């Protein structure tokens, strides 16, 4: 074989190998703080626009996402607002799943267990009813702040409670600071600064790609392979505006979008979580801590640019 042809051949083989490795990547998209999350407050028009754009993009990109609800946001002056309940119906109409994120986004680490459990029950009322009307039931629970308990007995008691009420804990592997970018984006929007919003959106997509690459490497370092990833993002105007770009970033990296059900079938998620520290961290790092991996394993997480931090305040 001529050297040139040989090189081409090797290049072709490599390309095939890369494509087939990459094509096997899978990610479940989980979206928190429904109906919507904004630092500007709970404005109905904005919530409707965000929901509409987010759901349209999820549908366009065939993303079988799950949304985690804070039902306190359905209330105005203590009364349930049917227009806000309608936002949740839109999620279900789009064929997406809804889970429980506590009634008012309380912190497991600073809330007595009985109050926290009450928050779970208060947080499922409307969502359960909507699901029931469609012959479905609520199945997943996501801890606010990813705070999953400071001691083994406390976590065990709570997980027993969840089981009794038919819940599965929804872990995540790809953690990130999307909400810091989202805050900067909301504030730029309030100033009608479209240019700044565009710059923030660009920085967000670059950041998310770096984060995704980081957790691909972390997965290999901690589990020995790339697991079916679970991404956490929030129901923000930023994600509504950039979901097409976010989805194509994942597709270009060889991902296909899967349900949370399918992600959790990956045996990696059966790993014990022996982390009881104060931080809200990815399950990948919980598994690493449980296995006694050295602290150096956490190095290299992409930073949020300082100007984004500044603009978020
Ligand atoms: Zn949350």
PDB file of C-alpha atoms and ligand atoms in Angstrom:
ATOM      1  CA  UNK A   1       0.000   0.000   0.000  1.00  0.00           C
ATOM      2  CA  UNK A   2       1.278   3.464  -0.847  1.00  0.00           C
ATOM      3  CA  UNK A   3       2.049   5.541   2.235  1.00  0.00           C
ATOM      4  CA  UNK A   4      -0.492   8.192   1.306  1.00  0.00           C
ATOM      5  CA  UNK A   5      -3.292   5.692   0.812  1.00  0.00           C
ATOM      6  CA  UNK A   6      -2.299   3.979   4.031  1.00  0.00           C
ATOM      7  CA  UNK A   7      -2.549   7.233   5.920  1.00  0.00           C
ATOM      8  CA  UNK A   8      -5.955   7.925   4.441  1.00  0.00           C
ATOM      9  CA  UNK A   9      -7.012   4.429   5.421  1.00  0.00           C
ATOM     10  CA  UNK A  10      -5.848   4.904   9.004  1.00  0.00           C
ATOM     11  CA  UNK A  11      -7.583   8.247   9.113  1.00  0.00           C
ATOM     12  CA  UNK A  12     -10.803   6.644   7.880  1.00  0.00           C
ATOM     13  CA  UNK A  13     -10.532   3.855  10.436  1.00  0.00           C
ATOM     14  CA  UNK A  14      -9.870   6.336  13.213  1.00  0.00           C
ATOM     15  CA  UNK A  15     -12.814   8.439  12.133  1.00  0.00           C
ATOM     16  CA  UNK A  16     -15.064   5.366  12.171  1.00  0.00           C
ATOM     17  CA  UNK A  17     -13.789   4.352  15.600  1.00  0.00           C
ATOM     18  CA  UNK A  18     -14.334   7.865  16.949  1.00  0.00           C
ATOM     19  CA  UNK A  19     -17.807   8.069  15.477  1.00  0.00           C
ATOM     20  CA  UNK A  20     -18.877   4.730  16.860  1.00  0.00           C
ATOM     21  CA  UNK A  21     -17.518   5.538  20.335  1.00  0.00           C
ATOM     22  CA  UNK A  22     -19.146   8.924  20.258  1.00  0.00           C
ATOM     23  CA  UNK A  23     -22.440   7.619  18.901  1.00  0.00           C
ATOM     24  CA  UNK A  24     -22.885   5.464  21.979  1.00  0.00           C
ATOM     25  CA  UNK A  25     -23.079   8.447  24.311  1.00  0.00           C
ATOM     26  CA  UNK A  26     -26.422   9.001  26.012  1.00  0.00           C
ATOM     27  CA  UNK A  27     -27.789  11.779  28.181  1.00  0.00           C
ATOM     28  CA  UNK A  28     -31.028  12.318  30.072  1.00  0.00           C
ATOM     29  CA  UNK A  29     -32.054  15.962  30.421  1.00  0.00           C
ATOM     30  CA  UNK A  30     -33.589  16.941  33.759  1.00  0.00           C
ATOM     31  CA  UNK A  31     -34.949  20.447  34.247  1.00  0.00           C
ATOM     32  CA  UNK A  32     -35.460  21.910  37.723  1.00  0.00           C
ATOM     33  CA  UNK A  33     -37.536  24.617  39.391  1.00  0.00           C
ATOM     34  CA  UNK A  34     -40.690  24.389  37.267  1.00  0.00           C
ATOM     35  CA  UNK A  35     -42.809  26.001  36.066  1.00  0.00           C
ATOM     36  CA  UNK A  36     -39.959  28.496  35.529  1.00  0.00           C
ATOM     37  CA  UNK A  37     -36.953  29.950  37.316  1.00  0.00           C
ATOM     38  CA  UNK A  38     -35.958  33.601  37.057  1.00  0.00           C
ATOM     39  CA  UNK A  39     -34.084  35.989  39.337  1.00  0.00           C
ATOM     40  CA  UNK A  40     -36.584  38.634  38.254  1.00  0.00           C
ATOM     41  CA  UNK A  41     -39.458  36.876  40.017  1.00  0.00           C
ATOM     42  CA  UNK A  42     -42.535  34.938  39.044  1.00  0.00           C
ATOM     43  CA  UNK A  43     -44.028  37.081  36.250  1.00  0.00           C
ATOM     44  CA  UNK A  44     -46.766  35.188  34.387  1.00  0.00           C
ATOM     45  CA  UNK A  45     -46.063  36.527  30.871  1.00  0.00           C
ATOM     46  CA  UNK A  46     -42.373  35.691  31.194  1.00  0.00           C
ATOM     47  CA  UNK A  47     -43.213  32.247  32.590  1.00  0.00           C
ATOM     48  CA  UNK A  48     -45.532  31.564  29.645  1.00  0.00           C
ATOM     49  CA  UNK A  49     -42.916  32.672  27.113  1.00  0.00           C
ATOM     50  CA  UNK A  50     -40.170  30.618  28.735  1.00  0.00           C
ATOM     51  CA  UNK A  51     -42.374  27.524  28.950  1.00  0.00           C
ATOM     52  CA  UNK A  52     -43.513  27.810  25.358  1.00  0.00           C
ATOM     53  CA  UNK A  53     -39.999  28.288  23.964  1.00  0.00           C
ATOM     54  CA  UNK A  54     -38.499  25.575  26.173  1.00  0.00           C
ATOM     55  CA  UNK A  55     -41.143  23.000  25.254  1.00  0.00           C
ATOM     56  CA  UNK A  56     -40.954  23.857  21.544  1.00  0.00           C
ATOM     57  CA  UNK A  57     -37.179  23.336  21.587  1.00  0.00           C
ATOM     58  CA  UNK A  58     -37.393  20.101  23.598  1.00  0.00           C
ATOM     59  CA  UNK A  59     -39.938  18.775  21.085  1.00  0.00           C
ATOM     60  CA  UNK A  60     -37.930  19.923  18.042  1.00  0.00           C
ATOM     61  CA  UNK A  61     -34.857  18.156  19.367  1.00  0.00           C
ATOM     62  CA  UNK A  62     -36.669  15.012  20.507  1.00  0.00           C
ATOM     63  CA  UNK A  63     -35.494  15.398  24.096  1.00  0.00           C
ATOM     64  CA  UNK A  64     -37.589  13.220  26.468  1.00  0.00           C
ATOM     65  CA  UNK A  65     -36.919  15.565  29.390  1.00  0.00           C
ATOM     66  CA  UNK A  66     -38.299  15.444  32.907  1.00  0.00           C
ATOM     67  CA  UNK A  67     -39.230  18.634  34.774  1.00  0.00           C
ATOM     68  CA  UNK A  68     -39.073  18.964  38.559  1.00  0.00           C
ATOM     69  CA  UNK A  69     -41.797  21.128  40.054  1.00  0.00           C
ATOM     70  CA  UNK A  70     -41.958  23.531  42.991  1.00  0.00           C
ATOM     71  CA  UNK A  71     -45.717  23.794  43.476  1.00  0.00           C
ATOM     72  CA  UNK A  72     -45.366  26.930  45.648  1.00  0.00           C
ATOM     73  CA  UNK A  73     -44.793  28.730  42.328  1.00  0.00           C
ATOM     74  CA  UNK A  74     -48.310  27.799  41.203  1.00  0.00           C
ATOM     75  CA  UNK A  75     -49.740  30.060  43.898  1.00  0.00           C
ATOM     76  CA  UNK A  76     -50.401  33.767  43.845  1.00  0.00           C
ATOM     77  CA  UNK A  77     -51.487  35.320  47.140  1.00  0.00           C
ATOM     78  CA  UNK A  78     -51.937  31.852  48.605  1.00  0.00           C
ATOM     79  CA  UNK A  79     -54.343  30.770  45.844  1.00  0.00           C
ATOM     80  CA  UNK A  80     -53.559  28.273  43.110  1.00  0.00           C
ATOM     81  CA  UNK A  81     -53.418  30.139  39.789  1.00  0.00           C
ATOM     82  CA  UNK A  82     -54.916  27.979  37.002  1.00  0.00           C
ATOM     83  CA  UNK A  83     -52.815  29.828  34.401  1.00  0.00           C
ATOM     84  CA  UNK A  84     -49.688  28.591  36.151  1.00  0.00           C
ATOM     85  CA  UNK A  85     -51.089  25.089  36.487  1.00  0.00           C
ATOM     86  CA  UNK A  86     -51.652  25.278  32.721  1.00  0.00           C
ATOM     87  CA  UNK A  87     -47.875  25.621  32.282  1.00  0.00           C
ATOM     88  CA  UNK A  88     -47.454  22.174  33.841  1.00  0.00           C
ATOM     89  CA  UNK A  89     -50.216  20.769  31.645  1.00  0.00           C
ATOM     90  CA  UNK A  90     -48.231  22.009  28.655  1.00  0.00           C
ATOM     91  CA  UNK A  91     -45.293  19.844  29.783  1.00  0.00           C
ATOM     92  CA  UNK A  92     -47.525  16.794  29.946  1.00  0.00           C
ATOM     93  CA  UNK A  93     -49.194  17.666  26.634  1.00  0.00           C
ATOM     94  CA  UNK A  94     -45.704  17.700  25.113  1.00  0.00           C
ATOM     95  CA  UNK A  95     -45.324  14.096  26.325  1.00  0.00           C
ATOM     96  CA  UNK A  96     -42.767  14.979  28.991  1.00  0.00           C
ATOM     97  CA  UNK A  97     -42.595  13.724  32.556  1.00  0.00           C
ATOM     98  CA  UNK A  98     -42.934  15.731  35.780  1.00  0.00           C
ATOM     99  CA  UNK A  99     -41.325  15.052  39.140  1.00  0.00           C
ATOM    100  CA  UNK A 100     -41.329  16.519  42.657  1.00  0.00           C
ATOM    101  CA  UNK A 101     -38.745  19.101  43.795  1.00  0.00           C
ATOM    102  CA  UNK A 102     -40.472  19.880  47.145  1.00  0.00           C
ATOM    103  CA  UNK A 103     -43.239  22.445  47.603  1.00  0.00           C
ATOM    104  CA  UNK A 104     -41.041  25.509  48.088  1.00  0.00           C
ATOM    105  CA  UNK A 105     -37.484  24.412  47.332  1.00  0.00           C
ATOM    106  CA  UNK A 106     -36.487  23.755  50.936  1.00  0.00           C
ATOM    107  CA  UNK A 107     -33.043  22.607  51.999  1.00  0.00           C
ATOM    108  CA  UNK A 108     -32.756  19.085  53.445  1.00  0.00           C
ATOM    109  CA  UNK A 109     -29.698  20.225  55.416  1.00  0.00           C
ATOM    110  CA  UNK A 110     -31.507  22.953  57.337  1.00  0.00           C
ATOM    111  CA  UNK A 111     -35.046  21.534  57.552  1.00  0.00           C
ATOM    112  CA  UNK A 112     -36.288  19.042  60.174  1.00  0.00           C
ATOM    113  CA  UNK A 113     -37.073  15.718  58.522  1.00  0.00           C
ATOM    114  CA  UNK A 114     -40.809  15.808  59.335  1.00  0.00           C
ATOM    115  CA  UNK A 115     -41.104  19.280  57.774  1.00  0.00           C
ATOM    116  CA  UNK A 116     -39.098  18.143  54.748  1.00  0.00           C
ATOM    117  CA  UNK A 117     -41.377  15.139  54.282  1.00  0.00           C
ATOM    118  CA  UNK A 118     -44.428  17.413  54.551  1.00  0.00           C
ATOM    119  CA  UNK A 119     -42.839  19.507  51.783  1.00  0.00           C
ATOM    120  CA  UNK A 120     -42.722  16.436  49.547  1.00  0.00           C
ATOM    121  CA  UNK A 121     -46.416  15.686  50.129  1.00  0.00           C
ATOM    122  CA  UNK A 122     -47.436  19.347  49.712  1.00  0.00           C
ATOM    123  CA  UNK A 123     -45.285  19.485  46.592  1.00  0.00           C
ATOM    124  CA  UNK A 124     -47.077  16.691  44.722  1.00  0.00           C
ATOM    125  CA  UNK A 125     -50.745  17.673  45.009  1.00  0.00           C
ATOM    126  CA  UNK A 126     -51.342  19.498  41.741  1.00  0.00           C
ATOM    127  CA  UNK A 127     -48.773  17.536  39.735  1.00  0.00           C
ATOM    128  CA  UNK A 128     -50.227  14.197  40.887  1.00  0.00           C
ATOM    129  CA  UNK A 129     -53.697  15.304  39.907  1.00  0.00           C
ATOM    130  CA  UNK A 130     -52.540  16.344  36.435  1.00  0.00           C
ATOM    131  CA  UNK A 131     -50.723  13.035  35.982  1.00  0.00           C
ATOM    132  CA  UNK A 132     -53.684  11.035  37.253  1.00  0.00           C
ATOM    133  CA  UNK A 133     -55.876  12.650  34.622  1.00  0.00           C
ATOM    134  CA  UNK A 134     -53.520  11.085  32.056  1.00  0.00           C
ATOM    135  CA  UNK A 135     -53.367   7.666  33.695  1.00  0.00           C
ATOM    136  CA  UNK A 136     -49.883   8.336  35.072  1.00  0.00           C
ATOM    137  CA  UNK A 137     -48.358   8.926  38.483  1.00  0.00           C
ATOM    138  CA  UNK A 138     -45.515  10.964  39.935  1.00  0.00           C
ATOM    139  CA  UNK A 139     -42.377   8.858  40.286  1.00  0.00           C
ATOM    140  CA  UNK A 140     -39.228  10.947  40.698  1.00  0.00           C
ATOM    141  CA  UNK A 141     -37.924  13.162  43.482  1.00  0.00           C
ATOM    142  CA  UNK A 142     -35.078  15.661  43.070  1.00  0.00           C
ATOM    143  CA  UNK A 143     -33.425  17.157  46.171  1.00  0.00           C
ATOM    144  CA  UNK A 144     -33.242  20.975  46.048  1.00  0.00           C
ATOM    145  CA  UNK A 145     -29.595  22.154  46.037  1.00  0.00           C
ATOM    146  CA  UNK A 146     -28.714  18.446  45.541  1.00  0.00           C
ATOM    147  CA  UNK A 147     -28.565  18.287  49.337  1.00  0.00           C
ATOM    148  CA  UNK A 148     -29.176  14.621  50.041  1.00  0.00           C
ATOM    149  CA  UNK A 149     -28.749  14.392  53.836  1.00  0.00           C
ATOM    150  CA  UNK A 150     -26.010  14.902  56.424  1.00  0.00           C
ATOM    151  CA  UNK A 151     -26.100  11.439  58.007  1.00  0.00           C
ATOM    152  CA  UNK A 152     -26.770   7.842  57.047  1.00  0.00           C
ATOM    153  CA  UNK A 153     -29.749   7.355  59.425  1.00  0.00           C
ATOM    154  CA  UNK A 154     -31.405  10.576  58.248  1.00  0.00           C
ATOM    155  CA  UNK A 155     -30.964   9.709  54.589  1.00  0.00           C
ATOM    156  CA  UNK A 156     -32.186   6.180  55.197  1.00  0.00           C
ATOM    157  CA  UNK A 157     -35.330   7.409  56.957  1.00  0.00           C
ATOM    158  CA  UNK A 158     -36.085   9.838  54.168  1.00  0.00           C
ATOM    159  CA  UNK A 159     -35.479   7.275  51.431  1.00  0.00           C
ATOM    160  CA  UNK A 160     -37.790   4.879  53.241  1.00  0.00           C
ATOM    161  CA  UNK A 161     -40.413   7.650  53.231  1.00  0.00           C
ATOM    162  CA  UNK A 162     -39.856   8.246  49.521  1.00  0.00           C
ATOM    163  CA  UNK A 163     -40.239   4.539  48.793  1.00  0.00           C
ATOM    164  CA  UNK A 164     -43.495   4.369  50.757  1.00  0.00           C
ATOM    165  CA  UNK A 165     -44.819   7.190  48.602  1.00  0.00           C
ATOM    166  CA  UNK A 166     -43.692   5.606  45.354  1.00  0.00           C
ATOM    167  CA  UNK A 167     -40.697   7.862  44.678  1.00  0.00           C
ATOM    168  CA  UNK A 168     -37.305   7.189  43.144  1.00  0.00           C
ATOM    169  CA  UNK A 169     -34.464   9.649  43.819  1.00  0.00           C
ATOM    170  CA  UNK A 170     -33.369  11.402  40.619  1.00  0.00           C
ATOM    171  CA  UNK A 171     -29.565  11.711  40.701  1.00  0.00           C
ATOM    172  CA  UNK A 172     -27.494  13.777  38.288  1.00  0.00           C
ATOM    173  CA  UNK A 173     -24.016  13.360  36.868  1.00  0.00           C
ATOM    174  CA  UNK A 174     -23.496  16.570  34.837  1.00  0.00           C
ATOM    175  CA  UNK A 175     -23.650  19.360  37.406  1.00  0.00           C
ATOM    176  CA  UNK A 176     -23.075  22.963  36.396  1.00  0.00           C
ATOM    177  CA  UNK A 177     -23.770  26.615  37.166  1.00  0.00           C
ATOM    178  CA  UNK A 178     -26.356  27.263  34.443  1.00  0.00           C
ATOM    179  CA  UNK A 179     -28.344  29.349  36.940  1.00  0.00           C
ATOM    180  CA  UNK A 180     -25.528  31.897  37.255  1.00  0.00           C
ATOM    181  CA  UNK A 181     -25.551  32.422  33.473  1.00  0.00           C
ATOM    182  CA  UNK A 182     -29.373  32.460  33.586  1.00  0.00           C
ATOM    183  CA  UNK A 183     -29.352  35.233  36.208  1.00  0.00           C
ATOM    184  CA  UNK A 184     -26.977  37.321  34.068  1.00  0.00           C
ATOM    185  CA  UNK A 185     -29.209  36.658  31.040  1.00  0.00           C
ATOM    186  CA  UNK A 186     -32.380  37.670  32.917  1.00  0.00           C
ATOM    187  CA  UNK A 187     -30.782  40.893  34.159  1.00  0.00           C
ATOM    188  CA  UNK A 188     -29.589  41.787  30.649  1.00  0.00           C
ATOM    189  CA  UNK A 189     -33.134  41.074  29.416  1.00  0.00           C
ATOM    190  CA  UNK A 190     -34.578  43.422  32.037  1.00  0.00           C
ATOM    191  CA  UNK A 191     -32.343  46.169  30.587  1.00  0.00           C
ATOM    192  CA  UNK A 192     -33.457  45.169  27.055  1.00  0.00           C
ATOM    193  CA  UNK A 193     -29.785  44.583  26.291  1.00  0.00           C
ATOM    194  CA  UNK A 194     -30.086  42.048  23.468  1.00  0.00           C
ATOM    195  CA  UNK A 195     -26.378  42.298  22.645  1.00  0.00           C
ATOM    196  CA  UNK A 196     -25.399  41.330  26.194  1.00  0.00           C
ATOM    197  CA  UNK A 197     -27.918  38.466  26.125  1.00  0.00           C
ATOM    198  CA  UNK A 198     -26.278  37.165  22.942  1.00  0.00           C
ATOM    199  CA  UNK A 199     -22.805  37.327  24.477  1.00  0.00           C
ATOM    200  CA  UNK A 200     -24.009  35.575  27.631  1.00  0.00           C
ATOM    201  CA  UNK A 201     -25.700  32.858  25.555  1.00  0.00           C
ATOM    202  CA  UNK A 202     -22.459  32.267  23.594  1.00  0.00           C
ATOM    203  CA  UNK A 203     -20.432  32.055  26.814  1.00  0.00           C
ATOM    204  CA  UNK A 204     -23.018  29.672  28.268  1.00  0.00           C
ATOM    205  CA  UNK A 205     -22.812  27.216  25.359  1.00  0.00           C
ATOM    206  CA  UNK A 206     -18.970  27.217  25.477  1.00  0.00           C
ATOM    207  CA  UNK A 207     -19.113  26.675  29.233  1.00  0.00           C
ATOM    208  CA  UNK A 208     -21.614  23.815  28.923  1.00  0.00           C
ATOM    209  CA  UNK A 209     -19.466  22.100  26.320  1.00  0.00           C
ATOM    210  CA  UNK A 210     -16.432  22.344  28.619  1.00  0.00           C
ATOM    211  CA  UNK A 211     -18.544  21.015  31.518  1.00  0.00           C
ATOM    212  CA  UNK A 212     -19.790  18.100  29.422  1.00  0.00           C
ATOM    213  CA  UNK A 213     -16.242  17.201  28.357  1.00  0.00           C
ATOM    214  CA  UNK A 214     -15.159  17.430  32.004  1.00  0.00           C
ATOM    215  CA  UNK A 215     -17.852  14.991  33.178  1.00  0.00           C
ATOM    216  CA  UNK A 216     -17.058  12.599  30.323  1.00  0.00           C
ATOM    217  CA  UNK A 217     -13.496  12.466  31.702  1.00  0.00           C
ATOM    218  CA  UNK A 218     -14.720  12.281  35.321  1.00  0.00           C
ATOM    219  CA  UNK A 219     -16.961   9.376  34.399  1.00  0.00           C
ATOM    220  CA  UNK A 220     -14.029   7.442  32.931  1.00  0.00           C
ATOM    221  CA  UNK A 221     -11.796   8.321  35.921  1.00  0.00           C
ATOM    222  CA  UNK A 222     -14.425   7.367  38.520  1.00  0.00           C
ATOM    223  CA  UNK A 223     -16.549   4.623  36.944  1.00  0.00           C
ATOM    224  CA  UNK A 224     -14.062   3.388  34.339  1.00  0.00           C
ATOM    225  CA  UNK A 225     -16.283   4.263  31.390  1.00  0.00           C
ATOM    226  CA  UNK A 226     -18.729   6.888  30.191  1.00  0.00           C
ATOM    227  CA  UNK A 227     -22.021   6.272  31.978  1.00  0.00           C
ATOM    228  CA  UNK A 228     -25.432   7.259  30.673  1.00  0.00           C
ATOM    229  CA  UNK A 229     -25.206  10.854  31.817  1.00  0.00           C
ATOM    230  CA  UNK A 230     -27.919  12.834  33.588  1.00  0.00           C
ATOM    231  CA  UNK A 231     -27.805  16.573  32.974  1.00  0.00           C
ATOM    232  CA  UNK A 232     -29.256  19.136  35.369  1.00  0.00           C
ATOM    233  CA  UNK A 233     -30.413  22.476  34.000  1.00  0.00           C
ATOM    234  CA  UNK A 234     -33.097  24.923  35.118  1.00  0.00           C
ATOM    235  CA  UNK A 235     -36.354  26.123  33.541  1.00  0.00           C
ATOM    236  CA  UNK A 236     -34.871  29.529  32.732  1.00  0.00           C
ATOM    237  CA  UNK A 237     -35.275  32.006  29.897  1.00  0.00           C
ATOM    238  CA  UNK A 238     -31.634  31.297  29.039  1.00  0.00           C
ATOM    239  CA  UNK A 239     -32.248  27.588  28.526  1.00  0.00           C
ATOM    240  CA  UNK A 240     -35.430  28.340  26.590  1.00  0.00           C
ATOM    241  CA  UNK A 241     -33.416  30.594  24.255  1.00  0.00           C
ATOM    242  CA  UNK A 242     -30.405  28.284  23.879  1.00  0.00           C
ATOM    243  CA  UNK A 243     -31.806  24.751  24.035  1.00  0.00           C
ATOM    244  CA  UNK A 244     -31.417  24.222  20.269  1.00  0.00           C
ATOM    245  CA  UNK A 245     -27.736  25.090  20.555  1.00  0.00           C
ATOM    246  CA  UNK A 246     -27.275  23.036  23.714  1.00  0.00           C
ATOM    247  CA  UNK A 247     -28.928  20.045  22.028  1.00  0.00           C
ATOM    248  CA  UNK A 248     -26.758  20.356  18.941  1.00  0.00           C
ATOM    249  CA  UNK A 249     -23.618  20.612  21.113  1.00  0.00           C
ATOM    250  CA  UNK A 250     -24.593  17.252  22.648  1.00  0.00           C
ATOM    251  CA  UNK A 251     -25.428  15.729  19.257  1.00  0.00           C
ATOM    252  CA  UNK A 252     -22.078  16.839  17.795  1.00  0.00           C
ATOM    253  CA  UNK A 253     -20.374  15.106  20.753  1.00  0.00           C
ATOM    254  CA  UNK A 254     -22.220  11.934  19.728  1.00  0.00           C
ATOM    255  CA  UNK A 255     -25.020  11.935  22.277  1.00  0.00           C
ATOM    256  CA  UNK A 256     -28.565  10.807  21.880  1.00  0.00           C
ATOM    257  CA  UNK A 257     -31.234  11.983  24.284  1.00  0.00           C
ATOM    258  CA  UNK A 258     -32.765   9.356  26.546  1.00  0.00           C
ATOM    259  CA  UNK A 259     -35.332   9.269  29.335  1.00  0.00           C
ATOM    260  CA  UNK A 260     -34.316   9.349  32.982  1.00  0.00           C
ATOM    261  CA  UNK A 261     -35.708   5.790  33.218  1.00  0.00           C
ATOM    262  CA  UNK A 262     -33.230   4.592  30.625  1.00  0.00           C
ATOM    263  CA  UNK A 263     -30.324   6.510  32.170  1.00  0.00           C
ATOM    264  CA  UNK A 264     -30.936   4.933  35.567  1.00  0.00           C
ATOM    265  CA  UNK A 265     -30.892   1.439  34.064  1.00  0.00           C
ATOM    266  CA  UNK A 266     -27.131   1.977  33.771  1.00  0.00           C
ATOM    267  CA  UNK A 267     -25.705  -0.154  36.622  1.00  0.00           C
ATOM    268  CA  UNK A 268     -23.398   2.756  37.557  1.00  0.00           C
ATOM    269  CA  UNK A 269     -26.372   4.305  39.368  1.00  0.00           C
ATOM    270  CA  UNK A 270     -26.530   1.346  41.757  1.00  0.00           C
ATOM    271  CA  UNK A 271     -23.276   2.538  43.308  1.00  0.00           C
ATOM    272  CA  UNK A 272     -23.597   3.325  47.022  1.00  0.00           C
ATOM    273  CA  UNK A 273     -23.603   7.005  47.991  1.00  0.00           C
ATOM    274  CA  UNK A 274     -21.675   7.367  51.241  1.00  0.00           C
ATOM    275  CA  UNK A 275     -21.210  11.121  50.964  1.00  0.00           C
ATOM    276  CA  UNK A 276     -22.792  13.039  53.857  1.00  0.00           C
ATOM    277  CA  UNK A 277     -20.919  16.327  53.506  1.00  0.00           C
ATOM    278  CA  UNK A 278     -22.558  19.743  53.181  1.00  0.00           C
ATOM    279  CA  UNK A 279     -22.097  20.227  49.427  1.00  0.00           C
ATOM    280  CA  UNK A 280     -24.677  19.645  46.709  1.00  0.00           C
ATOM    281  CA  UNK A 281     -22.588  17.649  44.280  1.00  0.00           C
ATOM    282  CA  UNK A 282     -22.846  15.347  41.303  1.00  0.00           C
ATOM    283  CA  UNK A 283     -23.391  11.660  41.986  1.00  0.00           C
ATOM    284  CA  UNK A 284     -20.151  10.925  40.115  1.00  0.00           C
ATOM    285  CA  UNK A 285     -18.272  12.751  42.866  1.00  0.00           C
ATOM    286  CA  UNK A 286     -20.419  11.125  45.563  1.00  0.00           C
ATOM    287  CA  UNK A 287     -19.340   7.742  44.215  1.00  0.00           C
ATOM    288  CA  UNK A 288     -15.700   8.868  44.094  1.00  0.00           C
ATOM    289  CA  UNK A 289     -15.842  10.027  47.748  1.00  0.00           C
ATOM    290  CA  UNK A 290     -17.560   6.790  48.752  1.00  0.00           C
ATOM    291  CA  UNK A 291     -14.727   4.829  47.140  1.00  0.00           C
ATOM    292  CA  UNK A 292     -12.155   6.972  48.969  1.00  0.00           C
ATOM    293  CA  UNK A 293     -10.694   8.383  45.759  1.00  0.00           C
ATOM    294  CA  UNK A 294      -8.149  11.194  46.370  1.00  0.00           C
ATOM    295  CA  UNK A 295      -9.369  14.824  46.349  1.00  0.00           C
ATOM    296  CA  UNK A 296      -7.252  15.513  43.260  1.00  0.00           C
ATOM    297  CA  UNK A 297      -9.838  13.609  41.223  1.00  0.00           C
ATOM    298  CA  UNK A 298     -12.177  16.618  41.417  1.00  0.00           C
ATOM    299  CA  UNK A 299      -9.671  18.975  39.769  1.00  0.00           C
ATOM    300  CA  UNK A 300     -10.312  20.647  36.445  1.00  0.00           C
ATOM    301  CA  UNK A 301     -13.991  21.626  36.679  1.00  0.00           C
ATOM    302  CA  UNK A 302     -14.569  24.542  34.274  1.00  0.00           C
ATOM    303  CA  UNK A 303     -15.067  27.901  35.988  1.00  0.00           C
ATOM    304  CA  UNK A 304     -17.892  30.347  35.427  1.00  0.00           C
ATOM    305  CA  UNK A 305     -16.218  33.439  33.902  1.00  0.00           C
ATOM    306  CA  UNK A 306     -15.837  36.274  36.425  1.00  0.00           C
ATOM    307  CA  UNK A 307     -17.775  38.686  34.182  1.00  0.00           C
ATOM    308  CA  UNK A 308     -20.752  36.305  34.182  1.00  0.00           C
ATOM    309  CA  UNK A 309     -20.618  36.073  37.995  1.00  0.00           C
ATOM    310  CA  UNK A 310     -20.576  39.863  38.101  1.00  0.00           C
ATOM    311  CA  UNK A 311     -23.417  40.245  35.630  1.00  0.00           C
ATOM    312  CA  UNK A 312     -25.517  37.710  37.558  1.00  0.00           C
ATOM    313  CA  UNK A 313     -25.691  39.965  40.628  1.00  0.00           C
TER     314      UNK A 313
HETATM  315 ZN1  LIG B   1     -33.894  23.509  42.328  1.00  0.00          ZN
END
